[in-house]
Tab-separated table of C-alpha atoms in Angstrom:
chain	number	residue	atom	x	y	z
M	1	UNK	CA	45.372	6.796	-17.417
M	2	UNK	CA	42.821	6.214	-14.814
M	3	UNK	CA	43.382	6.767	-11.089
M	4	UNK	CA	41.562	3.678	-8.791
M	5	UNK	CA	40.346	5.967	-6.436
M	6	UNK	CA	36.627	6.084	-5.654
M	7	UNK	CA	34.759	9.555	-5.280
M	8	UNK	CA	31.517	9.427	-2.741
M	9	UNK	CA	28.647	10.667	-3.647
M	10	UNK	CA	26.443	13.209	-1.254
M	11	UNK	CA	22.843	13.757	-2.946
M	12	UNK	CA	20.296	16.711	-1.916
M	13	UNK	CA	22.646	18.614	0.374
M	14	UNK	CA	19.399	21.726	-0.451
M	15	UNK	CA	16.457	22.075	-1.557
M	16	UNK	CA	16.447	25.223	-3.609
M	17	UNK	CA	13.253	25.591	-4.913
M	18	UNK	CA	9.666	24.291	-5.113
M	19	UNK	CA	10.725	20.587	-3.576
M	20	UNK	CA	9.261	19.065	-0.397
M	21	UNK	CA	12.602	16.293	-0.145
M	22	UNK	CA	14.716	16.931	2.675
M	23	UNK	CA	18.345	16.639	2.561
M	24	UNK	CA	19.977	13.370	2.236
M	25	UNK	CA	23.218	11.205	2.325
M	26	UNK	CA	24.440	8.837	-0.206
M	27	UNK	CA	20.635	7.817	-0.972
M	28	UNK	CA	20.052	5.837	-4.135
M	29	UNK	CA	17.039	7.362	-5.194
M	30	UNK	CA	14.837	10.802	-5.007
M	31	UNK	CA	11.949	12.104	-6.650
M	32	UNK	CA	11.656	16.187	-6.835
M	33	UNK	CA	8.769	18.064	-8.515
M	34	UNK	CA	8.684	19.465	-11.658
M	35	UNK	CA	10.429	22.900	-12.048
M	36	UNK	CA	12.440	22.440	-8.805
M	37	UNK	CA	16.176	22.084	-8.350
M	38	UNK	CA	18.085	20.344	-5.908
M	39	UNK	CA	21.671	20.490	-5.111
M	40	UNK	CA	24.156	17.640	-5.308
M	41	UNK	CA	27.438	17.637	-3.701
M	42	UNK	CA	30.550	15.884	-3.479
M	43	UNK	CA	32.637	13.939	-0.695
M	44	UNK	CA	35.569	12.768	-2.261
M	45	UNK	CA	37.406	10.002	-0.252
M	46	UNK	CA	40.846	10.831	-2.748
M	47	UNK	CA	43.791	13.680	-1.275
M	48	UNK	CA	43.980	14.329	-4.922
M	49	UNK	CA	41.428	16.428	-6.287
M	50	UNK	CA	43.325	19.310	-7.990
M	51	UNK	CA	41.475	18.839	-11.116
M	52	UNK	CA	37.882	19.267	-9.690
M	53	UNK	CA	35.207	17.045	-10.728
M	54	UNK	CA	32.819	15.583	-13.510
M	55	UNK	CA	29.145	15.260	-13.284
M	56	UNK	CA	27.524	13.060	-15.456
M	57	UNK	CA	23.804	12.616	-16.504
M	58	UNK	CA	22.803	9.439	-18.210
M	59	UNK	CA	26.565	9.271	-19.135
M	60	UNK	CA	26.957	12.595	-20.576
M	61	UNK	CA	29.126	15.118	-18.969
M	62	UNK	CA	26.898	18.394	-17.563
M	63	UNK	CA	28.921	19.875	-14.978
M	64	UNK	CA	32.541	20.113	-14.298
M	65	UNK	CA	34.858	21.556	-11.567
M	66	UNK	CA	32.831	22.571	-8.633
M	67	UNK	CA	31.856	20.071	-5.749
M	68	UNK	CA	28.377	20.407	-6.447
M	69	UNK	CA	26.058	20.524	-9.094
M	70	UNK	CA	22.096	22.124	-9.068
M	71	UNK	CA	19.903	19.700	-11.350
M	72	UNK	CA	16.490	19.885	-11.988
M	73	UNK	CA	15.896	17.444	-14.741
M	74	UNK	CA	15.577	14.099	-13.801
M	75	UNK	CA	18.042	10.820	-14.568
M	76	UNK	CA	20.882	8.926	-13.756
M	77	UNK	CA	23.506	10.873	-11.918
M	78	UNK	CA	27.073	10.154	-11.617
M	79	UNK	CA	30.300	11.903	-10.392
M	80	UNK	CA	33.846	11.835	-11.070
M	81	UNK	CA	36.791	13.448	-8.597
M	82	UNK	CA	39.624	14.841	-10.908
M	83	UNK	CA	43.384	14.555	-9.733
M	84	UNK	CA	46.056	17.492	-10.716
M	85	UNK	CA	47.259	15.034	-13.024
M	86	UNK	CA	43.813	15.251	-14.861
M	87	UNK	CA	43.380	11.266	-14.122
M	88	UNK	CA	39.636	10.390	-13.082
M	89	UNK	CA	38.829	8.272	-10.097
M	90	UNK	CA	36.168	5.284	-10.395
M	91	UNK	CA	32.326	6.514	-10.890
M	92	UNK	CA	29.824	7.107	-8.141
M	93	UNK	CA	27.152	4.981	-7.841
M	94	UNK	CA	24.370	6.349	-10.025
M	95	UNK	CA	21.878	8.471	-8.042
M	96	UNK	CA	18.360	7.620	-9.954
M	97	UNK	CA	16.543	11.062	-9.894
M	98	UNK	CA	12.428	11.129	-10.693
M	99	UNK	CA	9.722	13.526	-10.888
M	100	UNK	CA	7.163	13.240	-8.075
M	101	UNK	CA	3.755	11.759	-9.866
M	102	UNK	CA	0.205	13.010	-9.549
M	103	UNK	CA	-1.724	9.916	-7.876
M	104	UNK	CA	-5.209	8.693	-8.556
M	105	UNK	CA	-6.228	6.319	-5.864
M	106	UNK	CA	-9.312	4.134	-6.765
M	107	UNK	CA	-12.764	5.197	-5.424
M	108	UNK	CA	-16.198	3.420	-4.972
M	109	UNK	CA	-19.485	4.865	-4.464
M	110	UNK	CA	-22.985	2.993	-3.702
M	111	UNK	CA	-26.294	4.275	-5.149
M	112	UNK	CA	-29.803	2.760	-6.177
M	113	UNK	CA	-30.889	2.255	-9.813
M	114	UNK	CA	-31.906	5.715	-11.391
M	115	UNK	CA	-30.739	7.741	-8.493
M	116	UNK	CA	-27.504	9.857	-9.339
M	117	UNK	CA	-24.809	9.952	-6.634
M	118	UNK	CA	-21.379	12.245	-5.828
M	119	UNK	CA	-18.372	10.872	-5.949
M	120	UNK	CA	-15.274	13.284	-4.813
M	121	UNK	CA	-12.945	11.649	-6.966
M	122	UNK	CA	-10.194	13.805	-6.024
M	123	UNK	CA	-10.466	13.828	-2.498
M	124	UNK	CA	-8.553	10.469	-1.851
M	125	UNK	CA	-5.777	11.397	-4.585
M	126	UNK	CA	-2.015	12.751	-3.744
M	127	UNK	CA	-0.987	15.631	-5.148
M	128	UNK	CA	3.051	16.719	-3.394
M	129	UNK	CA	3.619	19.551	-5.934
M	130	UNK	CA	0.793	22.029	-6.214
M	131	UNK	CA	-2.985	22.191	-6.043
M	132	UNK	CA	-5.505	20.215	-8.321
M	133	UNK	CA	-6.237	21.907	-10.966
M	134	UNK	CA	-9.810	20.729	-11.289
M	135	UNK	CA	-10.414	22.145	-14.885
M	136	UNK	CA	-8.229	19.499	-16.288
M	137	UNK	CA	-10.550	16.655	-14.641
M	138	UNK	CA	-11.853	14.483	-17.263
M	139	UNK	CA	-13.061	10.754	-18.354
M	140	UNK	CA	-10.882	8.601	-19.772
M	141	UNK	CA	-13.948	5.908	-19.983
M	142	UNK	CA	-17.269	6.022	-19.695
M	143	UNK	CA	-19.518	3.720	-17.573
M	144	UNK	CA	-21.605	1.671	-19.691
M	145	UNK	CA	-25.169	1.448	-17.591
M	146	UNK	CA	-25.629	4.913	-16.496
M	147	UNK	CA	-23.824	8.443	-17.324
M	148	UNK	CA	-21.554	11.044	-15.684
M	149	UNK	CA	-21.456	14.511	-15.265
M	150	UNK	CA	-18.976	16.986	-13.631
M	151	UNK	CA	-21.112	18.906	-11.257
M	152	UNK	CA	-18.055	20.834	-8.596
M	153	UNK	CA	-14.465	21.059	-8.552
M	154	UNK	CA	-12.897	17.673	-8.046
M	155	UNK	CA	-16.803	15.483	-8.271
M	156	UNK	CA	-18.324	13.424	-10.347
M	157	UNK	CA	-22.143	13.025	-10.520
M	158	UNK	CA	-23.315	9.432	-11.514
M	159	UNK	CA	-26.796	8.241	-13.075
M	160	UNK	CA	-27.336	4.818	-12.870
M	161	UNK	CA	-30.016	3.580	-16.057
M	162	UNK	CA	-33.418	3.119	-14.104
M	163	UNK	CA	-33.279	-0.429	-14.617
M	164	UNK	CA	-29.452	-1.185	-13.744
M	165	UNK	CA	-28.253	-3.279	-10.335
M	166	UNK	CA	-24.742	-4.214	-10.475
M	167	UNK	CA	-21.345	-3.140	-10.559
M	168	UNK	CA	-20.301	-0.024	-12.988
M	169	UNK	CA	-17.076	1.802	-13.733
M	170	UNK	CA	-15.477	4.645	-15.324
M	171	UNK	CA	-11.880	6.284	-15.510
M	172	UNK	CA	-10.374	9.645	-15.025
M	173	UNK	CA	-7.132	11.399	-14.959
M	174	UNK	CA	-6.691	15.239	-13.646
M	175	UNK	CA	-3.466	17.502	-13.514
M	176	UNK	CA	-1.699	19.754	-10.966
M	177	UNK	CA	-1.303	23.467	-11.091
M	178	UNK	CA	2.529	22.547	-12.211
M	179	UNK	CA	1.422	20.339	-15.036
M	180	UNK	CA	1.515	17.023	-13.506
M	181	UNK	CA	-0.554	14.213	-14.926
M	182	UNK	CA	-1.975	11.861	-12.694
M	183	UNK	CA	-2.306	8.109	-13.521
M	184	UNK	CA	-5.567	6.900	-14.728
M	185	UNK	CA	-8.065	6.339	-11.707
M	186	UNK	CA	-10.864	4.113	-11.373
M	187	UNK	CA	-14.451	4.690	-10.230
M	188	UNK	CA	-16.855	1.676	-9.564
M	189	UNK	CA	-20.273	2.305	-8.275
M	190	UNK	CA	-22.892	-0.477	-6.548
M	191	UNK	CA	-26.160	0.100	-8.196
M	192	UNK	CA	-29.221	-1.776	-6.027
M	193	UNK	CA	-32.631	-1.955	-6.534
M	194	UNK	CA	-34.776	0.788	-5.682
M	195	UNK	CA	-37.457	-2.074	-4.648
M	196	UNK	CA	-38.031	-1.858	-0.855
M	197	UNK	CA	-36.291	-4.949	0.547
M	198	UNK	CA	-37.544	-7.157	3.448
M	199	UNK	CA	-34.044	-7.169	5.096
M	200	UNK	CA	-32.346	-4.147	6.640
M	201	UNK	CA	-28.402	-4.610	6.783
M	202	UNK	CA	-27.372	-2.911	9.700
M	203	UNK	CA	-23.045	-4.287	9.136
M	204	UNK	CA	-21.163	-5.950	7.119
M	205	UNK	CA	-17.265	-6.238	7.949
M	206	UNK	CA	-14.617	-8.164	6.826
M	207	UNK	CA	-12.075	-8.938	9.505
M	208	UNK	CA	-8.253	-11.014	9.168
M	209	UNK	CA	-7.726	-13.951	11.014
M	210	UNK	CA	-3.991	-15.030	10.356
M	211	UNK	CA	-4.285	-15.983	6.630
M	212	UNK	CA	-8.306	-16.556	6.557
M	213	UNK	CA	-10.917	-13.636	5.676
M	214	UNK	CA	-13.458	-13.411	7.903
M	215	UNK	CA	-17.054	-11.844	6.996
M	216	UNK	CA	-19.485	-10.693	9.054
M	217	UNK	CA	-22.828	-8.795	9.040
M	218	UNK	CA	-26.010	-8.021	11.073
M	219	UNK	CA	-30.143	-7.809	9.518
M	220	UNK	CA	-33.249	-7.285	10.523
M	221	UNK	CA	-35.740	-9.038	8.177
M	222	UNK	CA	-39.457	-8.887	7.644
M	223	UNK	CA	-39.563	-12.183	6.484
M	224	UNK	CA	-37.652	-15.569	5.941
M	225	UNK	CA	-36.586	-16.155	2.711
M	226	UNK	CA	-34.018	-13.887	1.923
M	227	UNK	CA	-30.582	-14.806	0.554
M	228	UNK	CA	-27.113	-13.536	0.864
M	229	UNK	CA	-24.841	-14.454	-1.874
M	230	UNK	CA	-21.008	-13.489	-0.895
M	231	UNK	CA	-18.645	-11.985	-3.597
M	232	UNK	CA	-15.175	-11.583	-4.504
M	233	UNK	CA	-12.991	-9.636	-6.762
M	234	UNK	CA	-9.602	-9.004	-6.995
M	235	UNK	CA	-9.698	-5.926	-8.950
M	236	UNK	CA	-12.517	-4.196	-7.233
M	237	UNK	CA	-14.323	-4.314	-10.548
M	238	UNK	CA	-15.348	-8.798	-11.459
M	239	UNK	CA	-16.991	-10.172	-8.811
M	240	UNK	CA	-17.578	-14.022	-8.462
M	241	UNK	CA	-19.884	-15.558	-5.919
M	242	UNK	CA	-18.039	-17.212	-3.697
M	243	UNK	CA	-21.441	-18.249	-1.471
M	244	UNK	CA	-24.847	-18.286	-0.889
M	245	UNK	CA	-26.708	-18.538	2.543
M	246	UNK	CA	-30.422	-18.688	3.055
M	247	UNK	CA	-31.587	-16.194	6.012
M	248	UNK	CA	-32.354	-18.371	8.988
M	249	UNK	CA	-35.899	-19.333	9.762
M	250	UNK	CA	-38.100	-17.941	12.643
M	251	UNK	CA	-35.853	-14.263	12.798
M	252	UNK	CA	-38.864	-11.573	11.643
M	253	UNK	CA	-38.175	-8.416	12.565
M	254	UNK	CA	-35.316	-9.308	14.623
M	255	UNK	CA	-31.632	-8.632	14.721
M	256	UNK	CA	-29.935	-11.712	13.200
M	257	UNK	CA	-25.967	-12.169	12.685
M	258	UNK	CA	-24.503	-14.095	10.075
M	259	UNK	CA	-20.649	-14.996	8.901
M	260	UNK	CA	-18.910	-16.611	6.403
M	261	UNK	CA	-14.843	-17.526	6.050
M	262	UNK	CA	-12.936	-17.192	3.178
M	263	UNK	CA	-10.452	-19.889	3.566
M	264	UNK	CA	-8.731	-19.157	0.618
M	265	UNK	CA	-8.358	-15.657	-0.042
M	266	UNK	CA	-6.075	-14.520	-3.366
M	267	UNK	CA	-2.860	-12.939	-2.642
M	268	UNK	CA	-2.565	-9.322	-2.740
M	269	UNK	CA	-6.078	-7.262	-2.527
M	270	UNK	CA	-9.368	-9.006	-2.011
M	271	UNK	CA	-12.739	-7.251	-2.409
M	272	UNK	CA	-15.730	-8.316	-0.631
M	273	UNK	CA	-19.354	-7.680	-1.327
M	274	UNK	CA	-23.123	-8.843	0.267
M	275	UNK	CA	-25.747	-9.371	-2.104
M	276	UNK	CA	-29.096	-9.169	-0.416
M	277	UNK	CA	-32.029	-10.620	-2.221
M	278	UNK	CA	-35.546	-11.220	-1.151
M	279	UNK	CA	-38.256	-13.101	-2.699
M	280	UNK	CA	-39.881	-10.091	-3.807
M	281	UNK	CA	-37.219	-9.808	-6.732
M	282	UNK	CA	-35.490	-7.269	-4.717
M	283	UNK	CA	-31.777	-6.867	-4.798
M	284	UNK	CA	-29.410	-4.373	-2.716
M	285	UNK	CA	-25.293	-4.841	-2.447
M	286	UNK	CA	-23.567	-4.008	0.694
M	287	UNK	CA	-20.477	-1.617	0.434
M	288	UNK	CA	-17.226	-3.307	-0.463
M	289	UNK	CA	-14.901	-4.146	2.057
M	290	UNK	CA	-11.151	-4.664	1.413
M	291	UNK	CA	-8.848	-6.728	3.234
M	292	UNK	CA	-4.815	-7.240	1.951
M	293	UNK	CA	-3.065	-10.569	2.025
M	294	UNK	CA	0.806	-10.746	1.548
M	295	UNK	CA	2.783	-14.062	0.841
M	296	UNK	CA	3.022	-16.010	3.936
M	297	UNK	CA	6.080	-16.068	6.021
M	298	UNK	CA	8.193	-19.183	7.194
M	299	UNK	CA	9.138	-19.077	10.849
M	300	UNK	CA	11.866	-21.839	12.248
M	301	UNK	CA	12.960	-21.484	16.244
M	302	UNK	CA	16.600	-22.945	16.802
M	303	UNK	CA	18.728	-24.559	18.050
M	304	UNK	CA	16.038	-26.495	21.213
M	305	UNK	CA	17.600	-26.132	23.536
M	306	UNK	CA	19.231	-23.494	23.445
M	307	UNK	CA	22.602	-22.251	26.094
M	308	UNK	CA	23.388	-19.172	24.909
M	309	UNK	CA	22.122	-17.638	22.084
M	310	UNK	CA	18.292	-18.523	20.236
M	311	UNK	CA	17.875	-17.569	16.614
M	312	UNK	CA	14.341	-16.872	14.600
M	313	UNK	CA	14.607	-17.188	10.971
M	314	UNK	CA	12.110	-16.061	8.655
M	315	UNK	CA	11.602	-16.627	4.688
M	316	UNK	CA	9.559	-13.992	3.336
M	317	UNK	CA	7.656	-10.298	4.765
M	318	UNK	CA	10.262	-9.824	8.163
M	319	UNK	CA	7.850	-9.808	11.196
M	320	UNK	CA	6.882	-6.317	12.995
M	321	UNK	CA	8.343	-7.934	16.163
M	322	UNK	CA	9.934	-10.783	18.059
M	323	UNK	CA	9.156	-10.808	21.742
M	324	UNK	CA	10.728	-13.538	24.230
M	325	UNK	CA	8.617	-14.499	27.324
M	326	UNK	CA	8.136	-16.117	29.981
M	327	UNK	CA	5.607	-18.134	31.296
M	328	UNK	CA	3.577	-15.969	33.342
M	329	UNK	CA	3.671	-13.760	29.890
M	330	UNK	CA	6.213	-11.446	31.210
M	331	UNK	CA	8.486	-10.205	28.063
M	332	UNK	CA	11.954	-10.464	28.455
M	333	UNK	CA	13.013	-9.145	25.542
M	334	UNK	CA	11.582	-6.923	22.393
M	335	UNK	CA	12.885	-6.338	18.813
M	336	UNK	CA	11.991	-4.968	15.411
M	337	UNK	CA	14.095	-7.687	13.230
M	338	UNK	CA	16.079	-5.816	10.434
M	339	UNK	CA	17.293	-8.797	8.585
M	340	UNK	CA	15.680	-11.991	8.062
M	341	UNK	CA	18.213	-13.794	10.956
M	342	UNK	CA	17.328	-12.463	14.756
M	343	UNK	CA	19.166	-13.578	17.950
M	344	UNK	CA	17.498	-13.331	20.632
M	345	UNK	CA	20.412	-13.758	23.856
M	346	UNK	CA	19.560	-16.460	26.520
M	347	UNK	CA	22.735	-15.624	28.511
M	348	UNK	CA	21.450	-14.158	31.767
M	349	UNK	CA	18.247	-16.467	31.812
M	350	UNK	CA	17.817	-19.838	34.099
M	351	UNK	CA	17.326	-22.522	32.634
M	352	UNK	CA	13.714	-23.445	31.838
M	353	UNK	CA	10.691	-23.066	29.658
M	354	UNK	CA	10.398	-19.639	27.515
M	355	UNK	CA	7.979	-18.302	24.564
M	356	UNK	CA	9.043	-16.868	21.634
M	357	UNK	CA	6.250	-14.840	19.957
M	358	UNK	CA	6.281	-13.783	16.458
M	359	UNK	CA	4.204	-10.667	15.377
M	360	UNK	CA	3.882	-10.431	11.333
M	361	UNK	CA	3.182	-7.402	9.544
M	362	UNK	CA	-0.572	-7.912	9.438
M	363	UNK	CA	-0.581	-8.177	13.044
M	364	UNK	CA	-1.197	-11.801	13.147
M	365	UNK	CA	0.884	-14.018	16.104
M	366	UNK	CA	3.177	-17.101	16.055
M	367	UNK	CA	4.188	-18.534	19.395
M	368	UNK	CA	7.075	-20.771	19.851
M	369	UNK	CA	8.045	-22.808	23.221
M	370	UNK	CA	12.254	-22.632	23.464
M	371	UNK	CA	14.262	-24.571	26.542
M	372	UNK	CA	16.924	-23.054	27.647
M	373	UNK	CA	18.960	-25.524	28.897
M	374	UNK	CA	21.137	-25.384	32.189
M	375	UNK	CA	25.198	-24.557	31.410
């Protein structure tokens, strides 16, 4: 016989040892470090409970009795109140528990052919449970037009091949004091040409303008006919020229700007890089600039007009904020939409012309005229 009688679930009341999580209730998820504990507890919601309780791990019993339970291995937790009658209520919902992971975040470094160059792989990474332990940094591939070496704690030292210009990689992975193994990071280094070019670049920035990439960058040149060939990748590592523009005429030794708009740019991460090429066979590459572009979101403004009550509906990424206005640019009203459905309250407004603006999550801005008309 099984009692219908449902048994809450209250995760990560402490943390006993070695875990940075702080306490939480009913959560679905949490990741702890290996070799900590945490400690679960119960809430029943049933009067009954005479018979204690059953913890359950991946569906197999490993704790019974108490109100809580101290875990440290990770998997699917569930719990089970016990009446006096020894009849079980319903299951908790499962708490998914995870060890924390070692992360290797991608790095780039720039260099000229032949000339070796630093690279502090594990500066960038994230380690929540203990130190690096930078004896267990090693390659997991090798570059294939130049070589590496481990110089300090935490760097690698790369040698491009004298005659290299491009774009080469390499991988590594490195472990925590506890034993954690990170993920396998990449390393991609710019190799240019050693040959003195006739063009300084002084900038080069990539900017987002609503769903367009926008690149820009500044020279001086010595001469006229250079070229800058624009690349894109969207794994930091293949590049494809995109395009190609001739330095203008008439600009020696003077500050010139040039840009260049990516009207379609991939979804997700794009990579962009300046080739600089004069006619003296010289070649350098800019550094590579990132820029992050998520699926675009539909906006619809209703009913208009509208008496009492305006709604903004949005299919896709929810927008950092909705803003009502008026016309002098005055805001009204300000909210941070949880749901995709936001209602924005015309009630104590006269009747007339407002603006609804829109603010996505990459900061770019939608504005929407709404009447509200007279009662």
């Amino acid at each position: 016989m099984k009692n219908i009688y449902n048994s809450l679930f209250v995760a990560l009341l402490a943390v006993v040892t070695g875990s940075n999580a702080n306490s939480q209730t009913n959560p679905q998820s949490i990741k702890i470090c290996r070799g900590s504990s945490v400690v679960l507890k119960a809430n029943p919601t049933a009067s009954d409970i005479g018979g204690g309780y059953a913890w359950y791990r991946d569906g197999v019993l490993v704790g019974g009795s108490d109100d809580s339970l101290v875990i440290s291995q990770p998997g699917n937790y569930t719990l089970a109140s016990v009446s006096s009658g020894g009849c079980n209520s319903n299951l908790s919902s499962a708490l998914e528990v995870s060890y924390r992971e070692l992360i290797a975040v991608n790095d780039t470094a720039n260099t000229h052919s032949g000339t070796p160059v630093n690279i502090p792989v594990t500066s960038n990474d994230i380690a929540e449970c203990g130190d690096f332990n930078f004896q267990t940094l090693s390659m997991t591939s090798s570059p294939k037009n130049g070589s590496v070496s481990s110089t300090e704690p935490g760097v690698f030292s790369y040698t491009p091949n004298a005659s290299f210009v491009g774009t080469d990689s390499f991988t590594y992975i490195v472990q925590d004091v506890t034993g954690n193994v990170s993920n396998i990071g990449k390393v991609f280094v710019t190799t240019s040409s050693v040959t003195p070019l006739a063009v300084e670049l002084l900038s080069f920035e990539a900017t987002k303008v609503k769903d367009q990439a926008l690149l820009n960058w500044q020279v001086i040149e010595d001469n006229t006919e250079s070229t800058f060939t624009i690349e894109k990748s969207t794994n930091a590592k293949s590049f494809e020229q995109i395009n190609t523009i001739k330095a203008a005429a008439g600009t020696n030794n003077q500050v010139t700007s040039y840009s260049f708009t990516d009207i379609n740019p991939s979804k997700g991460n794009n990579y962009y890089r300046l080739k600089i090429a004069d006619n003296n066979g010289a070649v350098k590459y800019s550094n590579v600039k990132m820029l992050h572009f998520s699926s675009a979101a539909t906006i619809a403004v209703y009913p208009n007009p509208a008496t009492t009550t305006a709604y903004v509906k949005v299919s896709g990424a929810l927008p950092k904020m909705v803003q009502l206005l008026d016309l002098n640019g005055r805001v009204l009203q300000a909210t941070t939409p949880s749901s995709a459905l936001v209602s924005i309250d015309l009630n104590l407004l006269s009747g007339g012309i407002y603006l609804i603006k829109v603010i996505t999550q990459d900061d770019s801005i939608e504005t929407f005229k709404i009447e509200k008309a007279a009662k």
